[in-house]
Amino acid sequence: MCTGQCSRCIAITLYPLAVLSIICNIVLFFPGGDVKYAKDGHITEEVKYMGGVFGGGLLVLLPALYMHLTGLKGCCGNRCGMLLSIVFAAVGVAGAIYSFIVALLGLINGPLCEVAFVWITPFKDRDESYLNNKYWWSTCSNPKDVVQFNIGLFATLLATSCLQGVLCAIQMINGLFGCLCGTCNKEGPL
């Protein structure tokens, strides 16, 4: 497989991952599927950082578009195009890292929830992780099942950002090969 085809395959794989990141981040604004928590400002702090929308979404989607366009130019495009794909892929890696860090913080700190009529982040700054102790989850009385909700979506963002980072890093290596070694000679439809 030549470098252009590889670029195109990576881009096509990045599209659904970027969309998944955006959707997960947006859904995190509505715990329990209810708008009232967002209206009242009772949203976990890490959700507001928009790691899935900006990092795993837009900062990965733009490089994916460029990689796709690079792969459409005949078999491999040109050396300059592959050099630029390295830069765009580096932006994608940065976005994936941002999304990863925000999702990791969201998992470590836990959700904002109502405990004894007070809105707090009850699992933040504890010595032991709440992830291993389901008994603690019941301390959050409102929104219902917010701990499972946050864990599921932040874990999805974490996994998605890892895949995005790996794919963008592969594209950086692919782009380097395309830039240094040149493109393949045969041209054909993709």
PDB file of C-alpha atoms in Angstrom:
ATOM      1  CA  MET A   1       0.000   0.000   0.000  1.00  0.00           C
ATOM      2  CA  CYS A   2       1.412   3.388  -0.937  1.00  0.00           C
ATOM      3  CA  THR A   3       1.478   6.406   1.356  1.00  0.00           C
ATOM      4  CA  GLY A   4      -1.552   8.113  -0.225  1.00  0.00           C
ATOM      5  CA  GLN A   5      -3.766   5.080   0.143  1.00  0.00           C
ATOM      6  CA  CYS A   6      -2.603   4.704   3.726  1.00  0.00           C
ATOM      7  CA  SER A   7      -3.503   8.387   4.351  1.00  0.00           C
ATOM      8  CA  ARG A   8      -6.956   7.813   2.980  1.00  0.00           C
ATOM      9  CA  CYS A   9      -7.530   4.685   5.098  1.00  0.00           C
ATOM     10  CA  ILE A  10      -6.439   6.521   8.242  1.00  0.00           C
ATOM     11  CA  ALA A  11      -8.720   9.471   7.426  1.00  0.00           C
ATOM     12  CA  ILE A  12     -11.722   7.222   6.833  1.00  0.00           C
ATOM     13  CA  THR A  13     -11.064   5.570  10.212  1.00  0.00           C
ATOM     14  CA  LEU A  14     -10.711   8.937  11.976  1.00  0.00           C
ATOM     15  CA  TYR A  15     -14.098  10.273  10.779  1.00  0.00           C
ATOM     16  CA  PRO A  16     -16.326   8.054  12.940  1.00  0.00           C
ATOM     17  CA  LEU A  17     -13.958   8.404  15.898  1.00  0.00           C
ATOM     18  CA  ALA A  18     -14.181  12.209  15.716  1.00  0.00           C
ATOM     19  CA  VAL A  19     -17.975  12.087  15.435  1.00  0.00           C
ATOM     20  CA  LEU A  20     -18.149   9.663  18.383  1.00  0.00           C
ATOM     21  CA  SER A  21     -16.021  12.036  20.485  1.00  0.00           C
ATOM     22  CA  ILE A  22     -18.266  14.981  19.686  1.00  0.00           C
ATOM     23  CA  ILE A  23     -21.434  13.013  20.451  1.00  0.00           C
ATOM     24  CA  CYS A  24     -20.071  11.681  23.771  1.00  0.00           C
ATOM     25  CA  ASN A  25     -19.086  15.170  24.902  1.00  0.00           C
ATOM     26  CA  ILE A  26     -22.474  16.630  23.968  1.00  0.00           C
ATOM     27  CA  VAL A  27     -24.353  13.806  25.707  1.00  0.00           C
ATOM     28  CA  LEU A  28     -22.306  14.445  28.881  1.00  0.00           C
ATOM     29  CA  PHE A  29     -24.083  17.804  29.164  1.00  0.00           C
ATOM     30  CA  PHE A  30     -27.378  15.990  29.747  1.00  0.00           C
ATOM     31  CA  PRO A  31     -27.029  13.492  32.628  1.00  0.00           C
ATOM     32  CA  GLY A  32     -30.071  11.246  32.775  1.00  0.00           C
ATOM     33  CA  GLY A  33     -31.155  12.715  29.440  1.00  0.00           C
ATOM     34  CA  ASP A  34     -32.438  15.832  31.207  1.00  0.00           C
ATOM     35  CA  VAL A  35     -31.748  19.434  30.160  1.00  0.00           C
ATOM     36  CA  LYS A  36     -32.357  20.894  33.634  1.00  0.00           C
ATOM     37  CA  TYR A  37     -28.867  20.023  34.911  1.00  0.00           C
ATOM     38  CA  ALA A  38     -27.210  21.960  32.108  1.00  0.00           C
ATOM     39  CA  LYS A  39     -29.600  24.888  32.644  1.00  0.00           C
ATOM     40  CA  ASP A  40     -28.847  24.977  36.364  1.00  0.00           C
ATOM     41  CA  GLY A  41     -25.082  24.627  35.842  1.00  0.00           C
ATOM     42  CA  HIS A  42     -24.915  21.247  37.567  1.00  0.00           C
ATOM     43  CA  ILE A  43     -22.505  19.727  35.066  1.00  0.00           C
ATOM     44  CA  THR A  44     -19.184  18.043  35.821  1.00  0.00           C
ATOM     45  CA  GLU A  45     -16.350  20.536  35.320  1.00  0.00           C
ATOM     46  CA  GLU A  46     -14.431  18.352  32.839  1.00  0.00           C
ATOM     47  CA  VAL A  47     -17.457  18.258  30.531  1.00  0.00           C
ATOM     48  CA  LYS A  48     -17.196  22.039  30.167  1.00  0.00           C
ATOM     49  CA  TYR A  49     -13.604  21.711  28.920  1.00  0.00           C
ATOM     50  CA  MET A  50     -15.100  20.211  25.747  1.00  0.00           C
ATOM     51  CA  GLY A  51     -12.278  17.702  25.231  1.00  0.00           C
ATOM     52  CA  GLY A  52     -14.464  15.557  23.003  1.00  0.00           C
ATOM     53  CA  VAL A  53     -15.732  18.431  20.876  1.00  0.00           C
ATOM     54  CA  PHE A  54     -12.519  20.397  20.406  1.00  0.00           C
ATOM     55  CA  GLY A  55      -9.722  17.891  21.045  1.00  0.00           C
ATOM     56  CA  GLY A  56     -11.082  14.579  19.816  1.00  0.00           C
ATOM     57  CA  GLY A  57     -13.567  16.233  17.469  1.00  0.00           C
ATOM     58  CA  LEU A  58     -12.464  19.319  15.540  1.00  0.00           C
ATOM     59  CA  LEU A  59      -8.695  18.975  16.056  1.00  0.00           C
ATOM     60  CA  VAL A  60      -8.888  15.437  14.674  1.00  0.00           C
ATOM     61  CA  LEU A  61     -11.545  16.055  12.019  1.00  0.00           C
ATOM     62  CA  LEU A  62      -9.551  18.785  10.235  1.00  0.00           C
ATOM     63  CA  PRO A  63      -6.431  16.612   9.829  1.00  0.00           C
ATOM     64  CA  ALA A  64      -8.623  13.706   8.731  1.00  0.00           C
ATOM     65  CA  LEU A  65     -10.099  15.863   5.973  1.00  0.00           C
ATOM     66  CA  TYR A  66      -6.644  16.902   4.806  1.00  0.00           C
ATOM     67  CA  MET A  67      -5.351  13.315   4.940  1.00  0.00           C
ATOM     68  CA  HIS A  68      -8.342  12.195   2.901  1.00  0.00           C
ATOM     69  CA  LEU A  69      -7.667  14.875   0.281  1.00  0.00           C
ATOM     70  CA  THR A  70      -3.980  13.915   0.190  1.00  0.00           C
ATOM     71  CA  GLY A  71      -4.967  10.314  -0.479  1.00  0.00           C
ATOM     72  CA  LEU A  72      -7.273  11.323  -3.346  1.00  0.00           C
ATOM     73  CA  LYS A  73      -4.499  12.858  -5.484  1.00  0.00           C
ATOM     74  CA  GLY A  74      -3.752   9.895  -7.706  1.00  0.00           C
ATOM     75  CA  CYS A  75      -1.937   7.171  -5.869  1.00  0.00           C
ATOM     76  CA  CYS A  76      -0.049   9.237  -3.331  1.00  0.00           C
ATOM     77  CA  GLY A  77      -0.247  12.944  -4.000  1.00  0.00           C
ATOM     78  CA  ASN A  78       3.067  14.752  -3.811  1.00  0.00           C
ATOM     79  CA  ARG A  79       5.937  15.251  -1.380  1.00  0.00           C
ATOM     80  CA  CYS A  80       4.767  18.678  -0.269  1.00  0.00           C
ATOM     81  CA  GLY A  81       1.297  17.327   0.433  1.00  0.00           C
ATOM     82  CA  MET A  82       2.758  14.516   2.509  1.00  0.00           C
ATOM     83  CA  LEU A  83       4.923  17.010   4.414  1.00  0.00           C
ATOM     84  CA  LEU A  84       1.831  19.044   5.255  1.00  0.00           C
ATOM     85  CA  SER A  85       0.040  15.871   6.321  1.00  0.00           C
ATOM     86  CA  ILE A  86       2.729  15.435   9.005  1.00  0.00           C
ATOM     87  CA  VAL A  87       1.866  18.878  10.393  1.00  0.00           C
ATOM     88  CA  PHE A  88      -1.870  18.186  10.276  1.00  0.00           C
ATOM     89  CA  ALA A  89      -1.369  14.772  11.880  1.00  0.00           C
ATOM     90  CA  ALA A  90       0.621  16.461  14.677  1.00  0.00           C
ATOM     91  CA  VAL A  91      -2.395  18.726  15.277  1.00  0.00           C
ATOM     92  CA  GLY A  92      -4.523  15.573  15.468  1.00  0.00           C
ATOM     93  CA  VAL A  93      -2.142  14.048  18.024  1.00  0.00           C
ATOM     94  CA  ALA A  94      -2.352  17.246  20.102  1.00  0.00           C
ATOM     95  CA  GLY A  95      -6.167  17.134  19.950  1.00  0.00           C
ATOM     96  CA  ALA A  96      -6.213  13.465  20.938  1.00  0.00           C
ATOM     97  CA  ILE A  97      -3.886  14.177  23.872  1.00  0.00           C
ATOM     98  CA  TYR A  98      -6.140  17.020  25.037  1.00  0.00           C
ATOM     99  CA  SER A  99      -9.211  14.801  24.809  1.00  0.00           C
ATOM    100  CA  PHE A 100      -7.367  12.008  26.643  1.00  0.00           C
ATOM    101  CA  ILE A 101      -6.292  14.281  29.509  1.00  0.00           C
ATOM    102  CA  VAL A 102      -9.775  15.769  29.962  1.00  0.00           C
ATOM    103  CA  ALA A 103     -11.410  12.319  29.889  1.00  0.00           C
ATOM    104  CA  LEU A 104      -8.850  10.956  32.348  1.00  0.00           C
ATOM    105  CA  LEU A 105      -9.484  13.862  34.722  1.00  0.00           C
ATOM    106  CA  GLY A 106     -13.225  13.281  34.350  1.00  0.00           C
ATOM    107  CA  LEU A 107     -12.773   9.667  35.390  1.00  0.00           C
ATOM    108  CA  ILE A 108     -10.394  10.424  38.245  1.00  0.00           C
ATOM    109  CA  ASN A 109     -12.418  13.279  39.775  1.00  0.00           C
ATOM    110  CA  GLY A 110     -15.841  11.743  39.255  1.00  0.00           C
ATOM    111  CA  PRO A 111     -19.133  13.483  38.549  1.00  0.00           C
ATOM    112  CA  LEU A 112     -20.717  16.556  40.079  1.00  0.00           C
ATOM    113  CA  CYS A 113     -23.810  15.360  41.878  1.00  0.00           C
ATOM    114  CA  GLU A 114     -26.199  16.120  44.697  1.00  0.00           C
ATOM    115  CA  VAL A 115     -25.198  14.667  48.047  1.00  0.00           C
ATOM    116  CA  ALA A 116     -27.444  15.529  51.006  1.00  0.00           C
ATOM    117  CA  PHE A 117     -29.000  18.464  49.091  1.00  0.00           C
ATOM    118  CA  VAL A 118     -25.581  19.968  48.219  1.00  0.00           C
ATOM    119  CA  TRP A 119     -23.996  19.843  44.748  1.00  0.00           C
ATOM    120  CA  ILE A 120     -20.393  18.646  45.076  1.00  0.00           C
ATOM    121  CA  THR A 121     -17.830  16.387  43.451  1.00  0.00           C
ATOM    122  CA  PRO A 122     -17.752  13.761  46.230  1.00  0.00           C
ATOM    123  CA  PHE A 123     -15.036  11.514  44.808  1.00  0.00           C
ATOM    124  CA  LYS A 124     -12.466  14.223  44.067  1.00  0.00           C
ATOM    125  CA  ASP A 125      -9.236  14.199  46.108  1.00  0.00           C
ATOM    126  CA  ARG A 126      -9.888  10.838  47.765  1.00  0.00           C
ATOM    127  CA  ASP A 127      -7.081   8.432  48.539  1.00  0.00           C
ATOM    128  CA  GLU A 128      -8.983   5.482  47.112  1.00  0.00           C
ATOM    129  CA  SER A 129     -10.628   5.502  43.696  1.00  0.00           C
ATOM    130  CA  TYR A 130     -14.407   5.397  43.533  1.00  0.00           C
ATOM    131  CA  LEU A 131     -14.138   3.347  40.334  1.00  0.00           C
ATOM    132  CA  ASN A 132     -13.320   0.204  42.331  1.00  0.00           C
ATOM    133  CA  ASN A 133     -15.978   0.710  44.998  1.00  0.00           C
ATOM    134  CA  LYS A 134     -19.558   0.635  43.679  1.00  0.00           C
ATOM    135  CA  TYR A 135     -20.869   1.144  47.211  1.00  0.00           C
ATOM    136  CA  TRP A 136     -19.745   4.794  47.053  1.00  0.00           C
ATOM    137  CA  TRP A 137     -21.730   5.394  43.889  1.00  0.00           C
ATOM    138  CA  SER A 138     -24.962   5.520  45.853  1.00  0.00           C
ATOM    139  CA  THR A 139     -23.782   8.709  47.609  1.00  0.00           C
ATOM    140  CA  CYS A 140     -24.886  10.603  44.498  1.00  0.00           C
ATOM    141  CA  SER A 141     -28.641  11.006  44.823  1.00  0.00           C
ATOM    142  CA  ASN A 142     -29.188  13.294  41.837  1.00  0.00           C
ATOM    143  CA  PRO A 143     -28.948  12.914  38.802  1.00  0.00           C
ATOM    144  CA  LYS A 144     -29.911   9.273  38.898  1.00  0.00           C
ATOM    145  CA  ASP A 145     -27.106   6.902  37.841  1.00  0.00           C
ATOM    146  CA  VAL A 146     -24.765   9.831  37.074  1.00  0.00           C
ATOM    147  CA  VAL A 147     -21.686   7.856  38.126  1.00  0.00           C
ATOM    148  CA  GLN A 148     -22.314   5.092  35.577  1.00  0.00           C
ATOM    149  CA  PHE A 149     -23.268   7.719  32.995  1.00  0.00           C
ATOM    150  CA  ASN A 150     -20.003   9.626  33.438  1.00  0.00           C
ATOM    151  CA  ILE A 151     -17.831   6.513  33.620  1.00  0.00           C
ATOM    152  CA  GLY A 152     -19.288   5.106  30.403  1.00  0.00           C
ATOM    153  CA  LEU A 153     -18.929   8.294  28.382  1.00  0.00           C
ATOM    154  CA  PHE A 154     -15.549   9.395  29.745  1.00  0.00           C
ATOM    155  CA  ALA A 155     -14.192   5.851  29.238  1.00  0.00           C
ATOM    156  CA  THR A 156     -15.437   5.963  25.637  1.00  0.00           C
ATOM    157  CA  LEU A 157     -13.715   9.330  25.157  1.00  0.00           C
ATOM    158  CA  LEU A 158     -10.541   7.886  26.683  1.00  0.00           C
ATOM    159  CA  ALA A 159     -10.497   4.887  24.340  1.00  0.00           C
ATOM    160  CA  THR A 160     -11.422   7.010  21.320  1.00  0.00           C
ATOM    161  CA  SER A 161      -8.661   9.521  21.999  1.00  0.00           C
ATOM    162  CA  CYS A 162      -6.111   6.702  22.323  1.00  0.00           C
ATOM    163  CA  LEU A 163      -7.104   5.330  18.911  1.00  0.00           C
ATOM    164  CA  GLN A 164      -7.038   8.814  17.384  1.00  0.00           C
ATOM    165  CA  GLY A 165      -3.574   9.495  18.787  1.00  0.00           C
ATOM    166  CA  VAL A 166      -2.212   6.213  17.455  1.00  0.00           C
ATOM    167  CA  LEU A 167      -3.734   6.744  13.998  1.00  0.00           C
ATOM    168  CA  CYS A 168      -2.440  10.313  13.745  1.00  0.00           C
ATOM    169  CA  ALA A 169       1.030   9.155  14.876  1.00  0.00           C
ATOM    170  CA  ILE A 170       0.955   6.463  12.171  1.00  0.00           C
ATOM    171  CA  GLN A 171       0.047   9.176   9.657  1.00  0.00           C
ATOM    172  CA  MET A 172       3.043  11.235  10.791  1.00  0.00           C
ATOM    173  CA  ILE A 173       5.316   8.271  10.035  1.00  0.00           C
ATOM    174  CA  ASN A 174       3.458   7.587   6.780  1.00  0.00           C
ATOM    175  CA  GLY A 175       3.796  11.232   5.763  1.00  0.00           C
ATOM    176  CA  LEU A 176       7.504  11.162   6.556  1.00  0.00           C
ATOM    177  CA  PHE A 177       7.963   8.152   4.273  1.00  0.00           C
ATOM    178  CA  GLY A 178       5.930   9.842   1.545  1.00  0.00           C
ATOM    179  CA  CYS A 179       7.949  13.024   1.894  1.00  0.00           C
ATOM    180  CA  LEU A 180      11.417  11.445   2.037  1.00  0.00           C
ATOM    181  CA  CYS A 181      11.018   8.450  -0.252  1.00  0.00           C
ATOM    182  CA  GLY A 182       8.707  10.012  -2.767  1.00  0.00           C
ATOM    183  CA  THR A 183       5.442   8.791  -4.057  1.00  0.00           C
ATOM    184  CA  CYS A 184       4.707   5.673  -6.023  1.00  0.00           C
ATOM    185  CA  ASN A 185       4.654   5.927  -9.805  1.00  0.00           C
ATOM    186  CA  LYS A 186       1.369   4.346 -10.754  1.00  0.00           C
ATOM    187  CA  GLU A 187      -1.747   6.463 -10.732  1.00  0.00           C
ATOM    188  CA  GLY A 188      -5.213   5.142 -10.499  1.00  0.00           C
ATOM    189  CA  PRO A 189      -8.632   5.683  -9.066  1.00  0.00           C
ATOM    190  CA  LEU A 190      -9.147   5.031  -5.385  1.00  0.00           C
TER     191      LEU A 190
END
